[in-house]
mmCIF file with all atom_site columns, C-alpha atoms in Angstrom:
data_model
loop_
_atom_site.group_PDB
_atom_site.id
_atom_site.type_symbol
_atom_site.label_atom_id
_atom_site.label_alt_id
_atom_site.label_comp_id
_atom_site.label_asym_id
_atom_site.label_entity_id
_atom_site.label_seq_id
_atom_site.pdbx_PDB_ins_code
_atom_site.Cartn_x
_atom_site.Cartn_y
_atom_site.Cartn_z
_atom_site.occupancy
_atom_site.B_iso_or_equiv
_atom_site.pdbx_formal_charge
_atom_site.auth_seq_id
_atom_site.auth_comp_id
_atom_site.auth_asym_id
_atom_site.auth_atom_id
_atom_site.pdbx_PDB_model_num
ATOM 1   C CA . MET A 1 1   ? -8.008  -8.544  1.257  1.00 91.00 ? 594 MET A CA 1
ATOM 2   C CA . LEU A 1 2   ? -8.238  -4.620  2.438  1.00 96.00 ? 595 LEU A CA 1
ATOM 3   C CA . ILE A 1 3   ? -5.185  -2.020  2.251  1.00 98.00 ? 596 ILE A CA 1
ATOM 4   C CA . ILE A 1 4   ? -5.488  0.646   4.212  1.00 98.00 ? 597 ILE A CA 1
ATOM 5   C CA . ALA A 1 5   ? -3.601  3.757   2.937  1.00 98.00 ? 598 ALA A CA 1
ATOM 6   C CA . GLU A 1 6   ? -3.354  5.788   6.323  1.00 97.00 ? 599 GLU A CA 1
ATOM 7   C CA . ILE A 1 7   ? -2.734  9.431   5.370  1.00 98.00 ? 600 ILE A CA 1
ATOM 8   C CA . GLY A 1 8   ? -3.271  10.266  9.092  1.00 96.00 ? 601 GLY A CA 1
ATOM 9   C CA . LEU A 1 9   ? -1.750  13.722  9.519  1.00 96.00 ? 602 LEU A CA 1
ATOM 10  C CA . ASN A 1 10  ? 0.951   13.453  6.396  1.00 97.00 ? 603 ASN A CA 1
ATOM 11  C CA . HIS A 1 11  ? -1.309  16.169  4.779  1.00 97.00 ? 604 HIS A CA 1
ATOM 12  C CA . ASN A 1 12  ? 0.305   18.320  7.185  1.00 96.00 ? 605 ASN A CA 1
ATOM 13  C CA . GLY A 1 13  ? -2.734  20.682  7.172  1.00 95.00 ? 606 GLY A CA 1
ATOM 14  C CA . ASP A 1 14  ? -3.039  21.162  3.244  1.00 97.00 ? 607 ASP A CA 1
ATOM 15  C CA . MET A 1 15  ? -5.987  20.046  1.595  1.00 98.00 ? 608 MET A CA 1
ATOM 16  C CA . HIS A 1 16  ? -4.559  20.067  -1.793 1.00 98.00 ? 609 HIS A CA 1
ATOM 17  C CA . LEU A 1 17  ? -1.847  17.632  -0.542 1.00 98.00 ? 610 LEU A CA 1
ATOM 18  C CA . ALA A 1 18  ? -4.395  15.621  1.117  1.00 98.00 ? 611 ALA A CA 1
ATOM 19  C CA . GLN A 1 19  ? -6.711  15.258  -2.253 1.00 98.00 ? 612 GLN A CA 1
ATOM 20  C CA . CYS A 1 20  ? -3.461  14.043  -4.371 1.00 98.00 ? 613 CYS A CA 1
ATOM 21  C CA . MET A 1 21  ? -2.445  11.466  -1.809 1.00 98.00 ? 614 MET A CA 1
ATOM 22  C CA . ILE A 1 22  ? -6.222  10.104  -1.801 1.00 98.00 ? 615 ILE A CA 1
ATOM 23  C CA . ASP A 1 23  ? -5.437  10.071  -5.677 1.00 98.00 ? 616 ASP A CA 1
ATOM 24  C CA . GLU A 1 24  ? -2.314  8.321   -5.471 1.00 98.00 ? 617 GLU A CA 1
ATOM 25  C CA . ALA A 1 25  ? -3.567  5.940   -3.134 1.00 98.00 ? 618 ALA A CA 1
ATOM 26  C CA . ARG A 1 26  ? -6.320  5.210   -5.404 1.00 98.00 ? 619 ARG A CA 1
ATOM 27  C CA . ALA A 1 27  ? -3.968  5.046   -8.198 1.00 98.00 ? 620 ALA A CA 1
ATOM 28  C CA . ALA A 1 28  ? -1.385  2.992   -6.004 1.00 98.00 ? 621 ALA A CA 1
ATOM 29  C CA . GLY A 1 29  ? -4.589  0.021   -5.488 1.00 98.00 ? 622 GLY A CA 1
ATOM 30  C CA . ALA A 1 30  ? -5.618  0.914   -1.985 1.00 98.00 ? 623 ALA A CA 1
ATOM 31  C CA . ASP A 1 31  ? -8.776  0.099   -0.869 1.00 98.00 ? 624 ASP A CA 1
ATOM 32  C CA . ILE A 1 32  ? -9.296  2.563   1.480  1.00 98.00 ? 625 ILE A CA 1
ATOM 33  C CA . VAL A 1 33  ? -7.465  6.136   2.990  1.00 98.00 ? 626 VAL A CA 1
ATOM 34  C CA . LYS A 1 34  ? -7.811  7.100   6.660  1.00 98.00 ? 627 LYS A CA 1
ATOM 35  C CA . PHE A 1 35  ? -7.394  10.523  8.137  1.00 98.00 ? 628 PHE A CA 1
ATOM 36  C CA . GLN A 1 36  ? -7.433  11.111  12.010 1.00 97.00 ? 629 GLN A CA 1
ATOM 37  C CA . ILE A 1 37  ? -9.833  13.321  13.617 1.00 96.00 ? 630 ILE A CA 1
ATOM 38  C CA . PHE A 1 38  ? -9.024  14.825  16.949 1.00 93.00 ? 631 PHE A CA 1
ATOM 39  C CA . ASP A 1 39  ? -8.409  17.811  19.259 1.00 93.00 ? 632 ASP A CA 1
ATOM 40  C CA . PRO A 1 40  ? -4.690  17.959  20.118 1.00 92.00 ? 633 PRO A CA 1
ATOM 41  C CA . SER A 1 41  ? -5.428  19.907  23.219 1.00 90.00 ? 634 SER A CA 1
ATOM 42  C CA . LYS A 1 42  ? -7.652  17.023  24.968 1.00 88.00 ? 635 LYS A CA 1
ATOM 43  C CA . LEU A 1 43  ? -4.922  14.318  23.392 1.00 86.00 ? 636 LEU A CA 1
ATOM 44  C CA . PHE A 1 44  ? -1.624  15.885  24.417 1.00 89.00 ? 637 PHE A CA 1
ATOM 45  C CA . PRO A 1 45  ? 0.139   17.549  27.443 1.00 87.00 ? 638 PRO A CA 1
ATOM 46  C CA . GLN A 1 46  ? 0.997   20.893  26.412 1.00 86.00 ? 639 GLN A CA 1
ATOM 47  C CA . ASP A 1 47  ? 4.792   20.412  26.465 1.00 86.00 ? 640 ASP A CA 1
ATOM 48  C CA . PHE A 1 48  ? 4.327   17.670  23.874 1.00 88.00 ? 641 PHE A CA 1
ATOM 49  C CA . GLU A 1 49  ? 7.000   17.758  21.267 1.00 87.00 ? 642 GLU A CA 1
ATOM 50  C CA . TRP A 1 50  ? 4.964   18.140  18.204 1.00 88.00 ? 643 TRP A CA 1
ATOM 51  C CA . MET A 1 51  ? 1.949   19.619  19.691 1.00 92.00 ? 644 MET A CA 1
ATOM 52  C CA . ASP A 1 52  ? 2.445   23.093  17.445 1.00 93.00 ? 645 ASP A CA 1
ATOM 53  C CA . TYR A 1 53  ? 2.363   20.580  14.558 1.00 93.00 ? 646 TYR A CA 1
ATOM 54  C CA . HIS A 1 54  ? -0.593  19.006  15.748 1.00 93.00 ? 647 HIS A CA 1
ATOM 55  C CA . ILE A 1 55  ? -2.692  21.933  16.293 1.00 94.00 ? 648 ILE A CA 1
ATOM 56  C CA . ARG A 1 56  ? -1.412  23.354  12.879 1.00 95.00 ? 649 ARG A CA 1
ATOM 57  C CA . VAL A 1 57  ? -2.657  20.304  10.848 1.00 95.00 ? 650 VAL A CA 1
ATOM 58  C CA . ARG A 1 58  ? -5.784  19.467  12.924 1.00 96.00 ? 651 ARG A CA 1
ATOM 59  C CA . LEU A 1 59  ? -8.742  18.744  10.734 1.00 97.00 ? 652 LEU A CA 1
ATOM 60  C CA . SER A 1 60  ? -11.899 20.812  10.845 1.00 97.00 ? 653 SER A CA 1
ATOM 61  C CA . PHE A 1 61  ? -15.462 19.557  10.140 1.00 98.00 ? 654 PHE A CA 1
ATOM 62  C CA . GLU A 1 62  ? -15.558 21.279  7.030  1.00 98.00 ? 655 GLU A CA 1
ATOM 63  C CA . GLN A 1 63  ? -11.773 19.748  5.800  1.00 98.00 ? 656 GLN A CA 1
ATOM 64  C CA . VAL A 1 64  ? -13.351 16.372  6.955  1.00 98.00 ? 657 VAL A CA 1
ATOM 65  C CA . LYS A 1 65  ? -16.074 16.731  4.600  1.00 98.00 ? 658 LYS A CA 1
ATOM 66  C CA . LEU A 1 66  ? -14.580 17.994  1.962  1.00 98.00 ? 659 LEU A CA 1
ATOM 67  C CA . LEU A 1 67  ? -12.051 15.260  2.034  1.00 98.00 ? 660 LEU A CA 1
ATOM 68  C CA . ARG A 1 68  ? -15.099 12.779  2.415  1.00 98.00 ? 661 ARG A CA 1
ATOM 69  C CA . ASN A 1 69  ? -16.716 13.906  -0.905 1.00 98.00 ? 662 ASN A CA 1
ATOM 70  C CA . TYR A 1 70  ? -13.627 13.796  -2.753 1.00 98.00 ? 663 TYR A CA 1
ATOM 71  C CA . CYS A 1 71  ? -13.309 10.206  -1.776 1.00 98.00 ? 664 CYS A CA 1
ATOM 72  C CA . ASP A 1 72  ? -16.638 9.282   -2.797 1.00 98.00 ? 665 ASP A CA 1
ATOM 73  C CA . HIS A 1 73  ? -16.017 11.411  -6.147 1.00 98.00 ? 666 HIS A CA 1
ATOM 74  C CA . VAL A 1 74  ? -12.603 9.758   -7.034 1.00 98.00 ? 667 VAL A CA 1
ATOM 75  C CA . GLY A 1 75  ? -14.012 6.519   -5.831 1.00 98.00 ? 668 GLY A CA 1
ATOM 76  C CA . ILE A 1 76  ? -12.157 4.807   -2.757 1.00 98.00 ? 669 ILE A CA 1
ATOM 77  C CA . GLU A 1 77  ? -13.762 4.594   0.809  1.00 98.00 ? 670 GLU A CA 1
ATOM 78  C CA . PHE A 1 78  ? -12.971 7.194   3.557  1.00 98.00 ? 671 PHE A CA 1
ATOM 79  C CA . CYS A 1 79  ? -11.975 6.303   6.795  1.00 98.00 ? 672 CYS A CA 1
ATOM 80  C CA . ALA A 1 80  ? -11.050 7.924   10.056 1.00 97.00 ? 673 ALA A CA 1
ATOM 81  C CA . SER A 1 81  ? -9.364  7.154   13.395 1.00 97.00 ? 674 SER A CA 1
ATOM 82  C CA . VAL A 1 82  ? -11.685 9.103   15.862 1.00 96.00 ? 675 VAL A CA 1
ATOM 83  C CA . PHE A 1 83  ? -10.480 10.155  19.344 1.00 96.00 ? 676 PHE A CA 1
ATOM 84  C CA . ASP A 1 84  ? -13.496 11.986  21.108 1.00 96.00 ? 677 ASP A CA 1
ATOM 85  C CA . LEU A 1 85  ? -17.166 11.955  20.583 1.00 96.00 ? 678 LEU A CA 1
ATOM 86  C CA . GLU A 1 86  ? -16.917 15.322  18.982 1.00 96.00 ? 679 GLU A CA 1
ATOM 87  C CA . GLY A 1 87  ? -15.032 13.594  15.894 1.00 96.00 ? 680 GLY A CA 1
ATOM 88  C CA . LEU A 1 88  ? -17.056 10.382  16.077 1.00 97.00 ? 681 LEU A CA 1
ATOM 89  C CA . GLU A 1 89  ? -20.545 12.451  15.634 1.00 97.00 ? 682 GLU A CA 1
ATOM 90  C CA . TRP A 1 90  ? -18.601 14.110  12.712 1.00 97.00 ? 683 TRP A CA 1
ATOM 91  C CA . CYS A 1 91  ? -18.287 10.470  11.063 1.00 97.00 ? 684 CYS A CA 1
ATOM 92  C CA . ASP A 1 92  ? -21.498 9.759   11.933 1.00 96.00 ? 685 ASP A CA 1
ATOM 93  C CA . THR A 1 93  ? -23.209 12.758  9.886  1.00 97.00 ? 686 THR A CA 1
ATOM 94  C CA . LEU A 1 94  ? -21.256 12.037  7.015  1.00 97.00 ? 687 LEU A CA 1
ATOM 95  C CA . ASP A 1 95  ? -22.116 8.887   6.931  1.00 96.00 ? 688 ASP A CA 1
ATOM 96  C CA . VAL A 1 96  ? -18.687 7.162   7.322  1.00 97.00 ? 689 VAL A CA 1
ATOM 97  C CA . ARG A 1 97  ? -18.915 3.520   6.479  1.00 96.00 ? 690 ARG A CA 1
ATOM 98  C CA . ARG A 1 98  ? -16.516 2.047   9.278  1.00 96.00 ? 691 ARG A CA 1
ATOM 99  C CA . LEU A 1 99  ? -14.746 3.545   12.210 1.00 97.00 ? 692 LEU A CA 1
ATOM 100 C CA . LYS A 1 100 ? -11.080 3.159   13.567 1.00 97.00 ? 693 LYS A CA 1
ATOM 101 C CA . VAL A 1 101 ? -9.855  2.541   17.174 1.00 97.00 ? 694 VAL A CA 1
ATOM 102 C CA . ALA A 1 102 ? -6.608  3.696   17.614 1.00 95.00 ? 695 ALA A CA 1
ATOM 103 C CA . SER A 1 103 ? -3.989  1.889   19.871 1.00 95.00 ? 696 SER A CA 1
ATOM 104 C CA . ARG A 1 104 ? -4.288  4.895   22.173 1.00 93.00 ? 697 ARG A CA 1
ATOM 105 C CA . SER A 1 105 ? -7.930  4.639   22.874 1.00 95.00 ? 698 SER A CA 1
ATOM 106 C CA . ILE A 1 106 ? -8.080  1.040   23.458 1.00 95.00 ? 699 ILE A CA 1
ATOM 107 C CA . TYR A 1 107 ? -9.149  1.904   27.090 1.00 95.00 ? 700 TYR A CA 1
ATOM 108 C CA . ASP A 1 108 ? -11.220 4.577   26.283 1.00 95.00 ? 701 ASP A CA 1
ATOM 109 C CA . SER A 1 109 ? -14.638 2.830   27.115 1.00 95.00 ? 702 SER A CA 1
ATOM 110 C CA . ALA A 1 110 ? -16.577 5.684   26.602 1.00 96.00 ? 703 ALA A CA 1
ATOM 111 C CA . LEU A 1 111 ? -15.572 6.234   23.394 1.00 97.00 ? 704 LEU A CA 1
ATOM 112 C CA . ILE A 1 112 ? -15.595 2.874   22.230 1.00 97.00 ? 705 ILE A CA 1
ATOM 113 C CA . GLY A 1 113 ? -19.321 2.392   23.663 1.00 96.00 ? 706 GLY A CA 1
ATOM 114 C CA . ALA A 1 114 ? -20.611 5.220   21.673 1.00 97.00 ? 707 ALA A CA 1
ATOM 115 C CA . MET A 1 115 ? -18.982 4.016   18.387 1.00 97.00 ? 708 MET A CA 1
ATOM 116 C CA . SER A 1 116 ? -20.212 0.250   19.108 1.00 96.00 ? 709 SER A CA 1
ATOM 117 C CA . GLU A 1 117 ? -24.016 2.247   19.381 1.00 96.00 ? 710 GLU A CA 1
ATOM 118 C CA . THR A 1 118 ? -23.477 3.436   15.594 1.00 96.00 ? 711 THR A CA 1
ATOM 119 C CA . GLY A 1 119 ? -23.527 -0.163  14.559 1.00 95.00 ? 712 GLY A CA 1
ATOM 120 C CA . LYS A 1 120 ? -20.853 0.535   12.020 1.00 96.00 ? 713 LYS A CA 1
ATOM 121 C CA . ASP A 1 121 ? -18.396 -2.260  11.160 1.00 97.00 ? 714 ASP A CA 1
ATOM 122 C CA . MET A 1 122 ? -14.804 -1.097  13.703 1.00 98.00 ? 715 MET A CA 1
ATOM 123 C CA . ILE A 1 123 ? -11.165 -1.564  13.148 1.00 98.00 ? 716 ILE A CA 1
ATOM 124 C CA . VAL A 1 124 ? -9.488  -1.905  16.424 1.00 98.00 ? 717 VAL A CA 1
ATOM 125 C CA . SER A 1 125 ? -5.584  -1.425  16.798 1.00 97.00 ? 718 SER A CA 1
ATOM 126 C CA . LEU A 1 126 ? -4.432  -3.474  19.776 1.00 96.00 ? 719 LEU A CA 1
ATOM 127 C CA . GLY A 1 127 ? -0.669  -1.574  20.042 1.00 94.00 ? 720 GLY A CA 1
ATOM 128 C CA . MET A 1 128 ? -1.300  -0.558  23.598 1.00 94.00 ? 721 MET A CA 1
ATOM 129 C CA . TRP A 1 129 ? -3.611  -3.619  24.994 1.00 95.00 ? 722 TRP A CA 1
ATOM 130 C CA . ASP A 1 130 ? -2.228  -5.772  27.414 1.00 92.00 ? 723 ASP A CA 1
ATOM 131 C CA . GLY A 1 131 ? -5.078  -7.892  28.399 1.00 85.00 ? 724 GLY A CA 1
ATOM 132 C CA . PRO A 1 132 ? -5.241  -11.592 28.042 1.00 85.00 ? 725 PRO A CA 1
ATOM 133 C CA . SER A 1 133 ? -7.466  -11.764 25.328 1.00 89.00 ? 726 SER A CA 1
ATOM 134 C CA . PHE A 1 134 ? -9.162  -9.130  23.109 1.00 94.00 ? 727 PHE A CA 1
ATOM 135 C CA . PRO A 1 135 ? -11.362 -6.515  24.351 1.00 94.00 ? 728 PRO A CA 1
ATOM 136 C CA . GLU A 1 136 ? -15.287 -7.450  24.411 1.00 93.00 ? 729 GLU A CA 1
ATOM 137 C CA . ILE A 1 137 ? -16.830 -5.012  22.028 1.00 94.00 ? 730 ILE A CA 1
ATOM 138 C CA . SER A 1 138 ? -20.404 -5.562  21.363 1.00 90.00 ? 731 SER A CA 1
ATOM 139 C CA . THR A 1 139 ? -21.768 -4.060  18.232 1.00 91.00 ? 732 THR A CA 1
ATOM 140 C CA . ALA A 1 140 ? -24.256 -4.958  15.437 1.00 93.00 ? 733 ALA A CA 1
ATOM 141 C CA . GLY A 1 141 ? -21.445 -4.076  13.128 1.00 94.00 ? 734 GLY A CA 1
ATOM 142 C CA . ARG A 1 142 ? -18.204 -5.941  12.274 1.00 96.00 ? 735 ARG A CA 1
ATOM 143 C CA . VAL A 1 143 ? -15.137 -5.814  14.361 1.00 97.00 ? 736 VAL A CA 1
ATOM 144 C CA . ASP A 1 144 ? -11.563 -6.552  13.218 1.00 97.00 ? 737 ASP A CA 1
ATOM 145 C CA . PHE A 1 145 ? -8.505  -6.707  15.597 1.00 98.00 ? 738 PHE A CA 1
ATOM 146 C CA . LEU A 1 146 ? -5.099  -5.378  14.133 1.00 98.00 ? 739 LEU A CA 1
ATOM 147 C CA . TYR A 1 147 ? -1.812  -6.771  15.595 1.00 98.00 ? 740 TYR A CA 1
ATOM 148 C CA . CYS A 1 148 ? 0.094   -3.735  16.181 1.00 96.00 ? 741 CYS A CA 1
ATOM 149 C CA . VAL A 1 149 ? 3.116   -2.408  18.012 1.00 95.00 ? 742 VAL A CA 1
ATOM 150 C CA . ALA A 1 150 ? 2.845   0.865   19.307 1.00 90.00 ? 743 ALA A CA 1
ATOM 151 C CA . LYS A 1 151 ? 6.743   2.362   18.320 1.00 90.00 ? 744 LYS A CA 1
ATOM 152 C CA . TYR A 1 152 ? 7.194   4.942   15.461 1.00 86.00 ? 745 TYR A CA 1
ATOM 153 C CA . PRO A 1 153 ? 9.142   3.365   13.765 1.00 91.00 ? 746 PRO A CA 1
ATOM 154 C CA . THR A 1 154 ? 9.055   -0.106  15.019 1.00 94.00 ? 747 THR A CA 1
ATOM 155 C CA . PRO A 1 155 ? 12.397  -2.071  14.536 1.00 95.00 ? 748 PRO A CA 1
ATOM 156 C CA . LEU A 1 156 ? 11.821  -5.318  12.422 1.00 96.00 ? 749 LEU A CA 1
ATOM 157 C CA . SER A 1 157 ? 13.124  -7.085  15.374 1.00 95.00 ? 750 SER A CA 1
ATOM 158 C CA . ASP A 1 158 ? 10.248  -6.048  17.687 1.00 96.00 ? 751 ASP A CA 1
ATOM 159 C CA . ILE A 1 159 ? 7.529   -7.227  15.373 1.00 96.00 ? 752 ILE A CA 1
ATOM 160 C CA . ASN A 1 160 ? 7.581   -10.883 16.356 1.00 94.00 ? 753 ASN A CA 1
ATOM 161 C CA . PHE A 1 161 ? 4.961   -12.461 14.246 1.00 96.00 ? 754 PHE A CA 1
ATOM 162 C CA . SER A 1 162 ? 5.704   -16.108 15.882 1.00 93.00 ? 755 SER A CA 1
ATOM 163 C CA . ARG A 1 163 ? 2.888   -15.281 18.987 1.00 92.00 ? 756 ARG A CA 1
ATOM 164 C CA . VAL A 1 164 ? 0.906   -13.781 16.067 1.00 96.00 ? 757 VAL A CA 1
ATOM 165 C CA . ASP A 1 165 ? -2.222  -15.856 15.164 1.00 96.00 ? 758 ASP A CA 1
ATOM 166 C CA . PHE A 1 166 ? -3.884  -14.150 12.272 1.00 95.00 ? 759 PHE A CA 1
ATOM 167 C CA . SER A 1 167 ? -7.076  -16.359 12.269 1.00 93.00 ? 760 SER A CA 1
ATOM 168 C CA . LYS A 1 168 ? -7.741  -14.475 15.166 1.00 95.00 ? 761 LYS A CA 1
ATOM 169 C CA . TYR A 1 169 ? -6.552  -10.884 14.449 1.00 97.00 ? 762 TYR A CA 1
ATOM 170 C CA . GLY A 1 170 ? -7.919  -9.638  11.353 1.00 97.00 ? 763 GLY A CA 1
ATOM 171 C CA . GLY A 1 171 ? -4.797  -7.989  10.204 1.00 97.00 ? 764 GLY A CA 1
ATOM 172 C CA . PHE A 1 172 ? -1.803  -5.921  10.900 1.00 98.00 ? 765 PHE A CA 1
ATOM 173 C CA . SER A 1 173 ? -1.335  -1.896  11.400 1.00 97.00 ? 766 SER A CA 1
ATOM 174 C CA . ASP A 1 174 ? 2.277   -1.604  10.270 1.00 96.00 ? 767 ASP A CA 1
ATOM 175 C CA . HIS A 1 175 ? 4.621   1.113   11.515 1.00 94.00 ? 768 HIS A CA 1
ATOM 176 C CA . THR A 1 176 ? 7.759   -0.424  10.381 1.00 95.00 ? 769 THR A CA 1
ATOM 177 C CA . GLU A 1 177 ? 9.798   1.365   7.534  1.00 94.00 ? 770 GLU A CA 1
ATOM 178 C CA . GLY A 1 178 ? 9.419   -0.678  4.175  1.00 95.00 ? 771 GLY A CA 1
ATOM 179 C CA . ILE A 1 179 ? 6.605   -3.267  3.187  1.00 97.00 ? 772 ILE A CA 1
ATOM 180 C CA . ASP A 1 180 ? 8.704   -6.634  4.439  1.00 96.00 ? 773 ASP A CA 1
ATOM 181 C CA . ALA A 1 181 ? 7.016   -6.923  7.581  1.00 97.00 ? 774 ALA A CA 1
ATOM 182 C CA . ALA A 1 182 ? 3.431   -6.496  5.932  1.00 97.00 ? 775 ALA A CA 1
ATOM 183 C CA . ALA A 1 183 ? 4.445   -8.717  3.365  1.00 96.00 ? 776 ALA A CA 1
ATOM 184 C CA . VAL A 1 184 ? 4.989   -11.513 6.197  1.00 96.00 ? 777 VAL A CA 1
ATOM 185 C CA . ALA A 1 185 ? 1.666   -10.494 7.607  1.00 97.00 ? 778 ALA A CA 1
ATOM 186 C CA . ILE A 1 186 ? -0.131  -11.292 4.481  1.00 96.00 ? 779 ILE A CA 1
ATOM 187 C CA . ALA A 1 187 ? 1.760   -14.830 3.853  1.00 94.00 ? 780 ALA A CA 1
ATOM 188 C CA . ARG A 1 188 ? 0.481   -15.308 7.459  1.00 95.00 ? 781 ARG A CA 1
ATOM 189 C CA . GLY A 1 189 ? -3.143  -14.906 7.016  1.00 94.00 ? 782 GLY A CA 1
ATOM 190 C CA . ALA A 1 190 ? -3.685  -10.999 7.376  1.00 96.00 ? 783 ALA A CA 1
ATOM 191 C CA . ARG A 1 191 ? -6.870  -9.962  5.584  1.00 96.00 ? 784 ARG A CA 1
ATOM 192 C CA . ILE A 1 192 ? -5.856  -6.125  6.551  1.00 98.00 ? 785 ILE A CA 1
ATOM 193 C CA . ILE A 1 193 ? -2.823  -4.226  6.350  1.00 98.00 ? 786 ILE A CA 1
ATOM 194 C CA . GLU A 1 194 ? -2.776  -0.542  7.652  1.00 98.00 ? 787 GLU A CA 1
ATOM 195 C CA . LYS A 1 195 ? 0.241   1.508   6.457  1.00 97.00 ? 788 LYS A CA 1
ATOM 196 C CA . HIS A 1 196 ? 1.040   4.858   6.935  1.00 97.00 ? 789 HIS A CA 1
ATOM 197 C CA . PHE A 1 197 ? 1.482   6.422   3.648  1.00 98.00 ? 790 PHE A CA 1
ATOM 198 C CA . THR A 1 198 ? 3.110   9.859   2.158  1.00 98.00 ? 791 THR A CA 1
ATOM 199 C CA . LEU A 1 199 ? 4.327   11.456  -0.883 1.00 97.00 ? 792 LEU A CA 1
ATOM 200 C CA . SER A 1 200 ? 7.720   11.768  0.772  1.00 96.00 ? 793 SER A CA 1
ATOM 201 C CA . LYS A 1 201 ? 9.615   10.604  3.874  1.00 94.00 ? 794 LYS A CA 1
ATOM 202 C CA . MET A 1 202 ? 11.492  13.893  3.655  1.00 94.00 ? 795 MET A CA 1
ATOM 203 C CA . MET A 1 203 ? 8.274   15.885  4.339  1.00 94.00 ? 796 MET A CA 1
ATOM 204 C CA . ASP A 1 204 ? 8.043   17.428  7.890  1.00 90.00 ? 797 ASP A CA 1
ATOM 205 C CA . GLY A 1 205 ? 6.089   15.670  10.656 1.00 91.00 ? 798 GLY A CA 1
ATOM 206 C CA . PRO A 1 206 ? 6.678   12.896  12.586 1.00 90.00 ? 799 PRO A CA 1
ATOM 207 C CA . ASP A 1 207 ? 5.009   10.045  10.751 1.00 91.00 ? 800 ASP A CA 1
ATOM 208 C CA . HIS A 1 208 ? 6.578   10.287  7.262  1.00 93.00 ? 801 HIS A CA 1
ATOM 209 C CA . ILE A 1 209 ? 9.582   8.034   8.413  1.00 89.00 ? 802 ILE A CA 1
ATOM 210 C CA . CYS A 1 210 ? 7.220   4.729   8.982  1.00 89.00 ? 803 CYS A CA 1
ATOM 211 C CA . SER A 1 211 ? 5.204   5.714   6.158  1.00 96.00 ? 804 SER A CA 1
ATOM 212 C CA . VAL A 1 212 ? 5.401   4.025   2.189  1.00 97.00 ? 805 VAL A CA 1
ATOM 213 C CA . GLU A 1 213 ? 5.556   6.264   -0.716 1.00 98.00 ? 806 GLU A CA 1
ATOM 214 C CA . PRO A 1 214 ? 3.075   5.695   -3.844 1.00 98.00 ? 807 PRO A CA 1
ATOM 215 C CA . HIS A 1 215 ? 5.927   3.167   -5.406 1.00 98.00 ? 808 HIS A CA 1
ATOM 216 C CA . GLU A 1 216 ? 6.064   1.192   -2.222 1.00 98.00 ? 809 GLU A CA 1
ATOM 217 C CA . LEU A 1 217 ? 2.167   1.366   -1.698 1.00 98.00 ? 810 LEU A CA 1
ATOM 218 C CA . ARG A 1 218 ? 2.133   -0.109  -5.335 1.00 98.00 ? 811 ARG A CA 1
ATOM 219 C CA . GLN A 1 219 ? 4.314   -3.167  -4.292 1.00 98.00 ? 812 GLN A CA 1
ATOM 220 C CA . LEU A 1 220 ? 2.372   -3.975  -1.323 1.00 98.00 ? 813 LEU A CA 1
ATOM 221 C CA . VAL A 1 221 ? -0.832  -3.724  -3.171 1.00 98.00 ? 814 VAL A CA 1
ATOM 222 C CA . ASP A 1 222 ? 0.593   -6.036  -5.817 1.00 97.00 ? 815 ASP A CA 1
ATOM 223 C CA . ILE A 1 223 ? 2.014   -8.640  -2.969 1.00 95.00 ? 816 ILE A CA 1
ATOM 224 C CA . SER A 1 224 ? -1.648  -8.739  -1.196 1.00 94.00 ? 817 SER A CA 1
ATOM 225 C CA . ARG A 1 225 ? -3.114  -9.250  -4.835 1.00 92.00 ? 818 ARG A CA 1
ATOM 226 C CA . ARG A 1 226 ? -0.842  -12.524 -5.696 1.00 91.00 ? 819 ARG A CA 1
ATOM 227 C CA . TYR A 1 227 ? -0.241  -13.592 -2.275 1.00 86.00 ? 820 TYR A CA 1
ATOM 228 C CA . SER A 1 228 ? -4.358  -14.013 -1.784 1.00 79.00 ? 821 SER A CA 1
ATOM 229 C CA . LYS A 1 229 ? -4.173  -15.995 -4.763 1.00 79.00 ? 822 LYS A CA 1
ATOM 230 C CA . CYS A 1 230 ? -2.102  -18.310 -3.120 1.00 81.00 ? 823 CYS A CA 1
ATOM 231 C CA . LEU A 1 231 ? -3.816  -18.339 0.191  1.00 75.00 ? 824 LEU A CA 1
ATOM 232 C CA . HIS A 1 232 ? -7.236  -18.735 -1.093 1.00 62.00 ? 825 HIS A CA 1
ATOM 233 C CA . ALA A 1 233 ? -7.101  -20.572 -4.248 1.00 50.00 ? 826 ALA A CA 1
ATOM 234 C CA . ALA A 1 234 ? -8.555  -23.414 -2.909 1.00 49.00 ? 827 ALA A CA 1
ATOM 235 C CA . GLU A 1 235 ? -11.818 -22.345 -1.045 1.00 45.00 ? 828 GLU A CA 1
#
């Protein structure tokens, strides 16, 4: 069972805050902290509502290196969603163990092909995938697909786990408020839960509202450990 604390952009460009968030995620029992590496000018239109924010919080290579090293120092895995080849090169240089394909990148065949060629494990969100089956990704590493609804935040009524087979999906990338949906996914067999993480939902930024605070992350980790004992005790 893997719990991924998706710090994403919730560090707001402040490296001290980012390090505090890494500390809190580790203290809560998360297995992985994940960031986002991208160039907003390539990802969003110039009139995008949050463009100024995304430019301000964009991580440089040196900042990514600092965060990668800090994760090693405190003992939690660093991971990143990469949205272009430059970000992929950074992760390869820093020997990041696994890579994340975000929902918006699922049709970027050049990026996914380059990620596959690294041979690293990949976690792939399918929030924007509309194919009849999972996308074909050929790589020497492991590929886990995450069920995801690409709404921020996602209403619980839009989750519809009745159609999700977690013997095929590796897990759930959760954009709902709270931890109820994640708990249901775990009970239904999800092995990976990715959840946005913040120190305060009142902070500035688009993702804080659908994020969990430290006490909620602790609850989620505790649920995952207890449910796993019930689900896998006979194995």
